[in-house]
Coordinates of C-alpha atoms and ligand atoms in Angstrom, one line a residue:
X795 CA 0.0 0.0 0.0
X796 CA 1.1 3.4 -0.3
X797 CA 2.0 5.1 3.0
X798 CA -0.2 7.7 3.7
X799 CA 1.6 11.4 2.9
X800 CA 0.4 14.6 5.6
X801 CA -1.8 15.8 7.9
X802 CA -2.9 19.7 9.2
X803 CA -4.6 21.3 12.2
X804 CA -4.7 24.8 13.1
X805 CA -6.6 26.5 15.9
X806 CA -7.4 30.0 17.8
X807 CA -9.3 31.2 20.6
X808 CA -8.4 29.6 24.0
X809 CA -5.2 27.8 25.0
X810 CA -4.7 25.5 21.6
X811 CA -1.4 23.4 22.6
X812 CA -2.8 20.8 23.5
X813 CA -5.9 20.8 20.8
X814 CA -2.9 21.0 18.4
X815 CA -1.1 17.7 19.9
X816 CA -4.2 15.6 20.8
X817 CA -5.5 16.7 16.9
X818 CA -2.2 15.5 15.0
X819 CA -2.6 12.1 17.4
X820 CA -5.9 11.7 16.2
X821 CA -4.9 12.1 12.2
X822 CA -1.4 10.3 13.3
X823 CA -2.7 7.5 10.4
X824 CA -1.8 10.7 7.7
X825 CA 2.0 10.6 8.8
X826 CA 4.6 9.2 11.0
X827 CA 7.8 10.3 9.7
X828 CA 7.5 13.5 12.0
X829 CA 5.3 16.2 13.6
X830 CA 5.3 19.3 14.6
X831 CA 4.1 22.4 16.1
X832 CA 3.9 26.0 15.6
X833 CA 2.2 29.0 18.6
X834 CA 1.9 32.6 18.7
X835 CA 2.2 34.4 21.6
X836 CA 4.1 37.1 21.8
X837 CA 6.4 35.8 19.2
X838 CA 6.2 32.0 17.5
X839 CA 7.0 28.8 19.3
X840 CA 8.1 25.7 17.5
X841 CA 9.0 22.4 17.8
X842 CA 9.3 20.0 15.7
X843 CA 10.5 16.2 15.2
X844 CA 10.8 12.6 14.1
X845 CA 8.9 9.6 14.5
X846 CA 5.3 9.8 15.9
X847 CA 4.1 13.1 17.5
X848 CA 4.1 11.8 20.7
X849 CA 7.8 11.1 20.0
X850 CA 8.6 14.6 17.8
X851 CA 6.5 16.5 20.7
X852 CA 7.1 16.0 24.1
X853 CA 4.7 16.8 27.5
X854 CA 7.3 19.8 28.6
X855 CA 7.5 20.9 24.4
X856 CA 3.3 21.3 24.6
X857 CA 3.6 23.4 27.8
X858 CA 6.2 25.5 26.3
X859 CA 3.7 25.8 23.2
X860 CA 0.9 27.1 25.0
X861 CA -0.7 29.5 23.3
X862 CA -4.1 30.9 21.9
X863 CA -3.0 30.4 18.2
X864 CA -1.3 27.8 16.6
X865 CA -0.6 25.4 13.4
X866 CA 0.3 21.6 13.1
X867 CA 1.8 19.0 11.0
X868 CA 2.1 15.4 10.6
X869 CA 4.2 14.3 7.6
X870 CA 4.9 11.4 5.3
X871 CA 7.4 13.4 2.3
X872 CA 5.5 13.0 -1.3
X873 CA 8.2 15.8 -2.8
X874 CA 11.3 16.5 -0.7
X875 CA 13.9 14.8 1.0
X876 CA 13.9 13.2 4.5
X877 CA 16.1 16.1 6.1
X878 CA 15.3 17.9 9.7
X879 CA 14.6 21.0 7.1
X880 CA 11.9 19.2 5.4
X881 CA 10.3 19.2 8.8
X882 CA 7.2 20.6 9.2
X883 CA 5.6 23.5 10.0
X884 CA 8.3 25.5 8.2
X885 CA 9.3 29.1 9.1
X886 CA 10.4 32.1 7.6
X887 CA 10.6 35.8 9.2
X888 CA 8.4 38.5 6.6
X889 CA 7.3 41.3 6.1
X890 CA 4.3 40.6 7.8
X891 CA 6.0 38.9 11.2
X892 CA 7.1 35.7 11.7
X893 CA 5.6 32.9 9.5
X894 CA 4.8 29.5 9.7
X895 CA 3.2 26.7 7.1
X896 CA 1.7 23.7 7.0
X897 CA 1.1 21.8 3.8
X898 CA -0.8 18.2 2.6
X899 CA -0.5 17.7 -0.7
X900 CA 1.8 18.4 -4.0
X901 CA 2.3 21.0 -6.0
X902 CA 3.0 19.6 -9.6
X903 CA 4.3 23.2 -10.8
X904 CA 6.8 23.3 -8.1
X905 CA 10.2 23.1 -10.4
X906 CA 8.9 26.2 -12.3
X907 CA 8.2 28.1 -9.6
X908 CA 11.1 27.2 -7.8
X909 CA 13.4 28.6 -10.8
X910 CA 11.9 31.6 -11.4
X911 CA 12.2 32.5 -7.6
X912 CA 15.7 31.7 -7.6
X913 CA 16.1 33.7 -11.0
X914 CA 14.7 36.6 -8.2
X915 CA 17.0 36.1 -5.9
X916 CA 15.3 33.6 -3.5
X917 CA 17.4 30.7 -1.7
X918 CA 16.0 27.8 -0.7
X919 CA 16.8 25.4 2.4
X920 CA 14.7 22.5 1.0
X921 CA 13.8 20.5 -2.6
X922 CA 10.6 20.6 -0.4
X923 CA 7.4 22.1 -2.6
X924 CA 5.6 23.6 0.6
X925 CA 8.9 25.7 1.1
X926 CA 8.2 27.1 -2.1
X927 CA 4.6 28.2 -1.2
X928 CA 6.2 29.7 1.2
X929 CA 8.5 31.9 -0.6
X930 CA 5.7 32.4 -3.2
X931 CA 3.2 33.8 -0.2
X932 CA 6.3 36.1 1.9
X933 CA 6.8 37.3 -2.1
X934 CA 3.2 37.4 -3.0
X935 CA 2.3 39.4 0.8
X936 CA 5.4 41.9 0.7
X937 CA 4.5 43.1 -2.9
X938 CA 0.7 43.6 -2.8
X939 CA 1.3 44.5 0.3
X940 CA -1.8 42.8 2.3
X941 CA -1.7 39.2 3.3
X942 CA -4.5 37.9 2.1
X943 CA -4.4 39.4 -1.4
X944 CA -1.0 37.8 -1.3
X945 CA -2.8 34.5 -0.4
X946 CA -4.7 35.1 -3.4
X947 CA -2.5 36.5 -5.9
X948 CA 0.3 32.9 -4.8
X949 CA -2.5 31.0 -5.6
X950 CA -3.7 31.8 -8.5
X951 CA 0.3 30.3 -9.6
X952 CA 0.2 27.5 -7.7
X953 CA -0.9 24.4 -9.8
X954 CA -1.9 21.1 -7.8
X955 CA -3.2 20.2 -4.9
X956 CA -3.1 22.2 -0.9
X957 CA -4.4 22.3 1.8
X958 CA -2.5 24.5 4.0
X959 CA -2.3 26.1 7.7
X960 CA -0.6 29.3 7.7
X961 CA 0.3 31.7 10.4
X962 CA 1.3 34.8 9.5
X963 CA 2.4 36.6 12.8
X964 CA -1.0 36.5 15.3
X965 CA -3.3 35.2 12.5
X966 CA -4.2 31.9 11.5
X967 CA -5.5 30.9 8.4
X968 CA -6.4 28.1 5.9
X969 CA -7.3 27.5 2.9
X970 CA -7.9 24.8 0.0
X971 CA -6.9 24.5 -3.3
X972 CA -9.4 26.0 -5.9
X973 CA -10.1 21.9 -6.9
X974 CA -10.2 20.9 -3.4
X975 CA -8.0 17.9 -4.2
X976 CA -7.1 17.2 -0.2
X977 CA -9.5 17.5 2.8
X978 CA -9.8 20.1 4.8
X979 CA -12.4 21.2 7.3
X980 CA -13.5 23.5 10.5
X981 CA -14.7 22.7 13.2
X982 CA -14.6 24.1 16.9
X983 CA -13.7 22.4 20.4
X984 CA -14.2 24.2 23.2
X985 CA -13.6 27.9 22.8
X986 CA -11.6 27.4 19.6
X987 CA -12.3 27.7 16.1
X988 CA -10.1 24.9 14.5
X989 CA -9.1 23.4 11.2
X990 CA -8.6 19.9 10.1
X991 CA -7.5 17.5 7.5
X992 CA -10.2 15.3 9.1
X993 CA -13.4 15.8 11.0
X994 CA -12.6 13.3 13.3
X995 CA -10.4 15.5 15.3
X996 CA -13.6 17.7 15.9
X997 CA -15.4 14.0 17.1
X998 CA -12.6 12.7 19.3
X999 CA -11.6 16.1 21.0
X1000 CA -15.5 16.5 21.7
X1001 CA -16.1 19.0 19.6
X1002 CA -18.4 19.7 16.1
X1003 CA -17.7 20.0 12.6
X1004 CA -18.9 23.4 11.4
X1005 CA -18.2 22.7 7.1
X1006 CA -15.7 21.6 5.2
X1007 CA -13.4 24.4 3.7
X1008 CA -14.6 25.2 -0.1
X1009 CA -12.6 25.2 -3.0
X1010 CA -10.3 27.9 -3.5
X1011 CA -11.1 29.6 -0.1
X1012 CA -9.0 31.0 2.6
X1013 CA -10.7 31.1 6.2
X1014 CA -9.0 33.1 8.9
X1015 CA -9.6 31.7 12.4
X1016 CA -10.3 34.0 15.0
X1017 CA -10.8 34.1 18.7
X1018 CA -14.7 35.0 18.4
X1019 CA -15.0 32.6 15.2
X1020 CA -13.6 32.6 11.6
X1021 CA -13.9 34.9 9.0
X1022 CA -14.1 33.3 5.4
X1023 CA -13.1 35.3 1.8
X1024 CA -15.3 33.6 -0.5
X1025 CA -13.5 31.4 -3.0
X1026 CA -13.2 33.2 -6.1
X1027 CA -12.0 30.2 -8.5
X1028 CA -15.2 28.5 -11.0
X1029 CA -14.0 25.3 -11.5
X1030 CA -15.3 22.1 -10.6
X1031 CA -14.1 20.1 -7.8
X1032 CA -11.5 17.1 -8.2
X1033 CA -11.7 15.8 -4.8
X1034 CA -9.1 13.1 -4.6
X1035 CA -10.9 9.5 -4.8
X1036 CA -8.7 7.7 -2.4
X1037 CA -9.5 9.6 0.4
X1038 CA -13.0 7.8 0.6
X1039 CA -11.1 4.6 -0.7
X1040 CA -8.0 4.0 1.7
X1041 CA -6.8 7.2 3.3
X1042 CA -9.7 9.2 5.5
X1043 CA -10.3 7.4 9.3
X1044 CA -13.7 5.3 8.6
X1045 CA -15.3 7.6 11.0
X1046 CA -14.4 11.3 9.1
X1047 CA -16.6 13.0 6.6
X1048 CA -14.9 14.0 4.0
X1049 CA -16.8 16.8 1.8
X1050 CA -20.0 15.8 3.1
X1051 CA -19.7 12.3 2.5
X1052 CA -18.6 9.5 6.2
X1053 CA -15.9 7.4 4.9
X1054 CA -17.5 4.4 6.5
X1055 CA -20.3 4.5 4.6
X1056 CA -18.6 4.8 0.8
X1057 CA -16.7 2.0 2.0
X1058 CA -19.8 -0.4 3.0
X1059 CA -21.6 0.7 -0.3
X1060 CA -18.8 -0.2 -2.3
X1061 CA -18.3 -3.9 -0.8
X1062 CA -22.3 -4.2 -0.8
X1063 CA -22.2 -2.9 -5.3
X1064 CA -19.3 -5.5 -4.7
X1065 CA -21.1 -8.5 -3.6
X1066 CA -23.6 -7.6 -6.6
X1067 CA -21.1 -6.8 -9.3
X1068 CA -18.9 -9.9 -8.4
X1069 CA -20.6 -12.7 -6.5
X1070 CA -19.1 -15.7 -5.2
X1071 CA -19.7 -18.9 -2.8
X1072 CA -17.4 -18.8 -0.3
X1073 CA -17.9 -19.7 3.4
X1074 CA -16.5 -16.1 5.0
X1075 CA -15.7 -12.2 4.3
X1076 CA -12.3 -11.7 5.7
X1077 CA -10.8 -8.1 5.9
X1078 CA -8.0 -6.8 5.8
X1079 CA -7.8 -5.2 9.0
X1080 CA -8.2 -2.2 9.3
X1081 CA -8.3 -1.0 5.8
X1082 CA -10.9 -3.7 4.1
X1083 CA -12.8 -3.6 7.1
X1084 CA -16.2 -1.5 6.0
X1085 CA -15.7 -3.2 2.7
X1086 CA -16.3 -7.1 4.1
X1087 CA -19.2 -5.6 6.0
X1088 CA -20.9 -4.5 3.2
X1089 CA -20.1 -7.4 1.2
X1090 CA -21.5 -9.7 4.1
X1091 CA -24.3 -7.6 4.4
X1092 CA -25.3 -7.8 0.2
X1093 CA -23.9 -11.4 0.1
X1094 CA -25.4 -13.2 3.2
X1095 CA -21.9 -14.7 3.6
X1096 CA -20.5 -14.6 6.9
X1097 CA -18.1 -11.7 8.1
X1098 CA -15.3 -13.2 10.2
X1099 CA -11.6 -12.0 11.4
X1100 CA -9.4 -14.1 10.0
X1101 CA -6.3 -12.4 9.8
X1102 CA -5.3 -10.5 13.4
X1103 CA -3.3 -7.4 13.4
X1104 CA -0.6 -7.0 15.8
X1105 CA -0.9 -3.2 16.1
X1106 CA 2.6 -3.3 17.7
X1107 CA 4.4 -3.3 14.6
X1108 CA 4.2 0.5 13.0
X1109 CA 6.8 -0.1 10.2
X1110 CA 7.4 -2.3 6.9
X1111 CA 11.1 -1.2 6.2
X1112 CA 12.9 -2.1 3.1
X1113 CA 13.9 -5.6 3.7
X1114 CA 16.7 -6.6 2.2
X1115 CA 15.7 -10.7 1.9
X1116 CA 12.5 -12.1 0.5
X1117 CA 12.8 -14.2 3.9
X1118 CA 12.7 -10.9 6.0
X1119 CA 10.1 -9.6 4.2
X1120 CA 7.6 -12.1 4.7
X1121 CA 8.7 -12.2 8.3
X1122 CA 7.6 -8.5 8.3
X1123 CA 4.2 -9.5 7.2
X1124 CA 4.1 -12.0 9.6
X1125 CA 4.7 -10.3 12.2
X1126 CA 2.3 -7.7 11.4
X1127 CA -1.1 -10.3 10.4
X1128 CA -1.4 -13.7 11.8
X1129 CA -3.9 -15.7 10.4
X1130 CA -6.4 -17.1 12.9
X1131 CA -6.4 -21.2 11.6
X1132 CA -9.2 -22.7 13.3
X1133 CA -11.7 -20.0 11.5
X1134 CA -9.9 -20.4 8.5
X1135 CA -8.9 -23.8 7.7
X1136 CA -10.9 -25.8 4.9
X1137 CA -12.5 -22.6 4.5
X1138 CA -12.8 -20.7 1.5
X1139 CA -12.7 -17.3 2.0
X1140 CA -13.8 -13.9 0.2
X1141 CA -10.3 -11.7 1.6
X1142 CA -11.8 -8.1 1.1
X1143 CA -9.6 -5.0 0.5
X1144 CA -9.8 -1.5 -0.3
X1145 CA -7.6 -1.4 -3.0
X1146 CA -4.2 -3.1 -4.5
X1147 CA -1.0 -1.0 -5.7
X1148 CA 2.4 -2.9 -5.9
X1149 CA 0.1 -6.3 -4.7
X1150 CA 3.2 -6.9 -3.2
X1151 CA 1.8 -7.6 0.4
X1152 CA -1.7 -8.9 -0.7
X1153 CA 0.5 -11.9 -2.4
X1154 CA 2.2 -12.7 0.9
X1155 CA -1.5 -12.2 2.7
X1156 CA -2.7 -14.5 0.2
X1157 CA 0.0 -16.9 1.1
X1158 CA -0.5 -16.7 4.3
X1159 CA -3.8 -17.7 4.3
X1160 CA -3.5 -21.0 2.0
X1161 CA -0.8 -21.9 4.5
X1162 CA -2.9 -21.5 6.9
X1163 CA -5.6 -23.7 5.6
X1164 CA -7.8 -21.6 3.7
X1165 CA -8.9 -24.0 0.5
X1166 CA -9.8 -21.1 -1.5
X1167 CA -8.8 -17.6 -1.7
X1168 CA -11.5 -15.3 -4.1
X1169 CA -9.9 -11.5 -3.8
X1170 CA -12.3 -8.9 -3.6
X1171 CA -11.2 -4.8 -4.1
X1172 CA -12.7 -1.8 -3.1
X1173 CA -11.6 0.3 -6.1
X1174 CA -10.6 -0.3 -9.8
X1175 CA -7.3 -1.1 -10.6
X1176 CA -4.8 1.9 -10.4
X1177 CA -2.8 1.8 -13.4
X1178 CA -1.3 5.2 -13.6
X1179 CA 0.9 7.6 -10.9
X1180 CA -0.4 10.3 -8.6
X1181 CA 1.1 13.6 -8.7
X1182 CA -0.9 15.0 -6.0
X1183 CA -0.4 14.3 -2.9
X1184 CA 0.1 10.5 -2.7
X1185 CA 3.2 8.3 -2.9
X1186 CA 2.5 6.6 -6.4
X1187 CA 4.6 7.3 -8.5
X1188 CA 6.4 4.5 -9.3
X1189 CA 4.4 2.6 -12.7
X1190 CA 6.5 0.3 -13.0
X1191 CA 6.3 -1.6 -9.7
X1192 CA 2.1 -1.3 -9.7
X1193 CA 0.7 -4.8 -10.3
X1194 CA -2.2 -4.0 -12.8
X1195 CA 0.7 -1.7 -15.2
X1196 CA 1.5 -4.3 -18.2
X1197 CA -0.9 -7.2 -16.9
X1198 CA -4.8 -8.1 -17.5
X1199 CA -6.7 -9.0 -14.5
X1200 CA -6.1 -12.7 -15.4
X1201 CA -2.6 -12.2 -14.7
X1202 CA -2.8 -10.4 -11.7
X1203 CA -4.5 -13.0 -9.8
X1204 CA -1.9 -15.3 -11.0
X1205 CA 0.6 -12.8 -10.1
X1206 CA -1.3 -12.7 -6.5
X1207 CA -1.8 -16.2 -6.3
X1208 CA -6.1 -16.0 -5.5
X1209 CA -8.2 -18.4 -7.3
X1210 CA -10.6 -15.5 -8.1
X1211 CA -10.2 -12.0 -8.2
X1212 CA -12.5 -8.9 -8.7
X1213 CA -12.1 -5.4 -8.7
X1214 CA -15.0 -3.1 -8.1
X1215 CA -16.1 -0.9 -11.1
X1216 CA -15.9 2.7 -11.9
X1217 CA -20.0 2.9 -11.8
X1218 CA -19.6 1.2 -7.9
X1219 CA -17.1 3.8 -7.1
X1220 CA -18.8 6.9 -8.3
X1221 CA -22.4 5.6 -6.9
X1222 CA -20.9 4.7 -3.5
X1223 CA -19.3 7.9 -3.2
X1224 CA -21.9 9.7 -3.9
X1225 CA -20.4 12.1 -7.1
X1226 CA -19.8 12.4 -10.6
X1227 CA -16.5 12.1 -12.2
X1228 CA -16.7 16.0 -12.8
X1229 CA -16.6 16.3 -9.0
X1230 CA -13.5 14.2 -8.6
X1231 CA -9.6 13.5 -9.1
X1232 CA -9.6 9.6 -11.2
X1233 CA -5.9 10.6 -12.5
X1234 CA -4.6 7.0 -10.9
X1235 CA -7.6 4.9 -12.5
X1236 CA -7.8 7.3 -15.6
X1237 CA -4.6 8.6 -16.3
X1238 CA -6.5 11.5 -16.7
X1239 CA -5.8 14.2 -14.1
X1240 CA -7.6 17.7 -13.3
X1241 CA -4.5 19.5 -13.9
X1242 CA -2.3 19.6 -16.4
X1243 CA 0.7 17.5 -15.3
X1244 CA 4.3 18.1 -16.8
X1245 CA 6.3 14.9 -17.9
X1246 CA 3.0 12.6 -17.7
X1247 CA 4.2 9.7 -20.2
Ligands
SF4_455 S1 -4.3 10.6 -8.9 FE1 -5.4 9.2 -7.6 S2 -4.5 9.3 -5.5 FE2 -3.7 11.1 -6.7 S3 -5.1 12.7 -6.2 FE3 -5.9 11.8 -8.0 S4 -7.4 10.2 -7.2 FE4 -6.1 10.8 -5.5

C-alpha cells in the first residue's frame, strides 16, 4: 500500500497546545515520519520532530507551546527529501512577522516556480514544494502589500493540490486548493475555532464539525469565530478519490460524505457486481474492514476475522531478503487457523498498488488452511501515478501496469479475483467524475501534469 503522505490542524481562541497535539494524534494515520508544532504568543513557538508526535513532541515541548494560536503538521514526504529541514511546519521571518506553514499535498508546478524564484533572488533550504509556497506567499504578501491578497494572488500560480495552515504573525488561516483535491475542514472544540484534515479531530476532541473548507477559499480563524473570503476560482471540484477509498479514518466525513459508509456501499455494489460462494468475508484489517461488512451484508456470507493485526508493529522497512520480508508480514497479520482452515474465503480489501503484500497475505492464508482464496477490491485497478499528494509514482512496480486481470490473480496467487467498477465507485461515493480527481484509475488528471508519459 502506499504510505499515507500529511496531515494539518490549526486552531485559535483559547489555549490551543494541547488541541494542536491531541488533533495531530488523532490524524497520526496521515504521517509518522514527523510532527510538529507551531504558537503565537508574543512571538512564535516551535517544535518539531521525528517519529510519531508523541515522539517529535514531548509533554514539557506542549507546555512550552501554550498559546491561543497555533498550526500543526504530521508528515509522510511526497516531494522533498527526508532532512530535519523538510520538517514541518516551516518558518520564515516576513514582512508581515514571523511565519509559519503547513502543507498536505503536492504542487505539480513546483520546479517552475522554484526557478523563477531563484532567477529573483530567492534561496532555498529544502527540494521541499511547501517551502516554495512559502516563498511564493512572503513574495506574493510583501509586494501587494496585504496578506491575504498575497494569499490570493500565490494561488492563482500554484498548480496542484493544498491544503494549507498558515500563520502569519498572530493570524491563522487556511485555505484549500481551488479543486479541493485534499480535505480540509472547520470545526470548533471548546472555545476554539479549529481546522482539520479530518473531521474526526472535531469528534474525538469533543467537539463539532462546522463545514468543510470550499474550494479555492481562505478562512481566517479568529478568537470570536472565523472569517471566510469567498473562493473566487469557477472550476469544478477534483476531490481526490482515495480519500473515501484508503486514506480518510472510517469515522471522518470527508466533503460531506462518512468514509465508512462509501466504503460499506462499495463492498455491498461489490457483492452484486462480483458474486461468489465462499464460506467467510475476511478483511484486511483495518483497511478492508467496511468493505467485508458490506459485502456480508449484500452477500449473506458470513463476516469473520481471519487475519489479526498486531498493532505493535508500525513499520514495513525495506527488507533486504524475501525471507525478511515475509517475516515483516508475519509479524504484522497472523492468520487465525481454526476459523480459517478448509474454508474458503472472500479476503476483502480496499484497494491493491504494488500487490506486493496482498500476495504474501494471500499466502498466508493458504498456508494456513484456507482451501480457496477469491480476492475482492474496493476500487478499480490503479494503473497510472499520482502527482498530487500520494506516494505513487512508481508505474512500473504497480501490479495491474502491463498485466490483465487474469494475470494479476496469477501474479497474486487468489483463485478469483474482482475489482469493483468505476459505476460502484462513483455511486458509492456519492459524485460524478466531474466532482472528482480519477488521474490514478484514468490517467487522466484535473490539472495539467508536466512529464506525464
Ligand atoms: S491521482 Fe489518484 S491518488 Fe492522486 S489525487 Fe488523484 S485520485 Fe487521488
Amino acid at each position: 500500500m502506499p504510505r499515507e503522505y500529511c496531515g494539518i490542524i490549526a486552531a485559535a481562541g483559547g489555549e490551543v497546545s494541547h488541541i494542536l497535539f491531541n488533533g495531530l494524534r488523532v490524524i497520526q494515520h496521515r504521517g509518522q515520519e514527523s510532527a510538529g508544532i507551531a504558537t503565537f504568543n508574543d512571538s512564535m513557538a516551535l517544535r518539531r520532530g521525528s517519529g510519531l508526535v508523541h515522539e517529535a513532541i514531548t509533554p514539557a515541548d506542549v507546555k512550552t507551546l501554550s498559546a491561543p494560536r497555533g498550526i500543526g503538521h504530521v508528515r509522510y514526504s511526497t516531494v522533498g527529501g527526508q532532512s530535519d529541514e523538510c520538517q514541518q511546519p516551516m518558518t520564515v521571518r516576513a514582512r508581515f512577522g514571523e511565519m509559519a506553514i503547513a502543507h498536505n499535498g503536492e504542487i505539480v508546478n513546483s520546479e517552475k516556480l522554484r526557478a523563477d524564484l531563484l532567477g529573483g533572488g530567492w534561496s532555498f533550504v529544502t527540494d521541499s514544494d511547501s517551502e516554495v509556497i512559502l516563498r511564493l506567499l512572503s513574495l506574493k504578501m510583501a509586494t501587494t502589500g496585504d496578506i491575504v491578497h498575497g494569499i490570493s494572488e500565490a494561488m492563482k500560480l500554484l498548480v496542484g493540490s493544498y491544503s494549507l495552515a498558515l500563520m502569519v504573525g498572530a493570524r491563522v488561516f487556511v485555505v484549500r486548493d481551488p479543486l479541493a483535491i485534499r480535505p480540509l475542514c472547520i470545526g470548533r472544540i471548546g472555545e476554539a475555532f479549529c481546522s482539520a484534515s479530518e473531521s474526526v479531530v472535531f469528534d474525538s476532541l469533543g467537539g463539532e464539525l462546522i463545514r468543510d473548507v470550499l474550494p479555492g477559499e481562505i478562512v481566517e480563524l479568529t478568537d470570536s469565530g472565523f472569517v471566510t473570503h469567498a473562493p473566487f476560482f469557477e472550476a469544478p471540484t477534483a476531490h481526490c478519490m482515495f480519500e473515501w477509498v484508503y486514506f480518510a479514518r472510517p469515522d471522518s466525513y470527508v466533503d460531506g460524505r462518512l468514509v465508512y459508509d462509501v466504503r460499506r456501499k462499495m463492498g455491498m455494489r461489490l457483492a452484486q457486481e462480483s458474486p461468489v460462494e465462499a464460506d467467510f468475508v475476511v478483511p484486511i484489517p483495518d483497511s478492508g474492514r467496511a468493505l467485508a461488512i458490506g459485502y456480508s451484508e449484500a452477500s449473506g456470507i458470513p463476516h469473520a476475522e481471519g487475519l489479526i493485526k498486531n498493532r505493535y508493529v508500525q513499520r514495513t522497512f525495506i527488507m533486504p531478503s524475501q525471507r525478511d520480508r515475509d517475516m515483516s508480514i508475519s509479524l504484522k497479520l497472523n492468520v487465525l487457523k481454526p476459523v480459517i482452515q478448509g474454508k474458503r474465503v472472500i479476503l476483502a480489501d480496499d484497494s491493491i498498488v504494488r500487490g506486493t503484500t496482498m500476495k504474501q497475505i494471500v499466502k498466508l492464508l493458504r498456508k494456513g488452511g484456507a482451501s480457496e482464496v477469491h480476492l475482492r477490491i474496493g476500487c478499480p485497478a490503479i494503473i497510472s501515478p499520482c502527482y498530487l499528494g500520494i506516494d505513487m509514482k512508481n508505474i512500473d512496480e504497480f501490479v495491474a501496469h502491463g498485466r490483465d486481470l487474469e494475470s494479476i490473480r496469477k501474479f497474486l496467487g487468489a483463485d478469483t479475483l474482482a475489482y469493483a467498477s468505476m459505476d460502484n465507485l462513483l455511486a458509492s461515493i456519492g459524485k460524478s467524475p466531474e466532482q472528482l480527481c480519477l488521474g490514478c484509475l484514468t490517467g487522466k488528471y484535473p490539472v495539467p501534469v508536466p512529464n506525464h508519459p
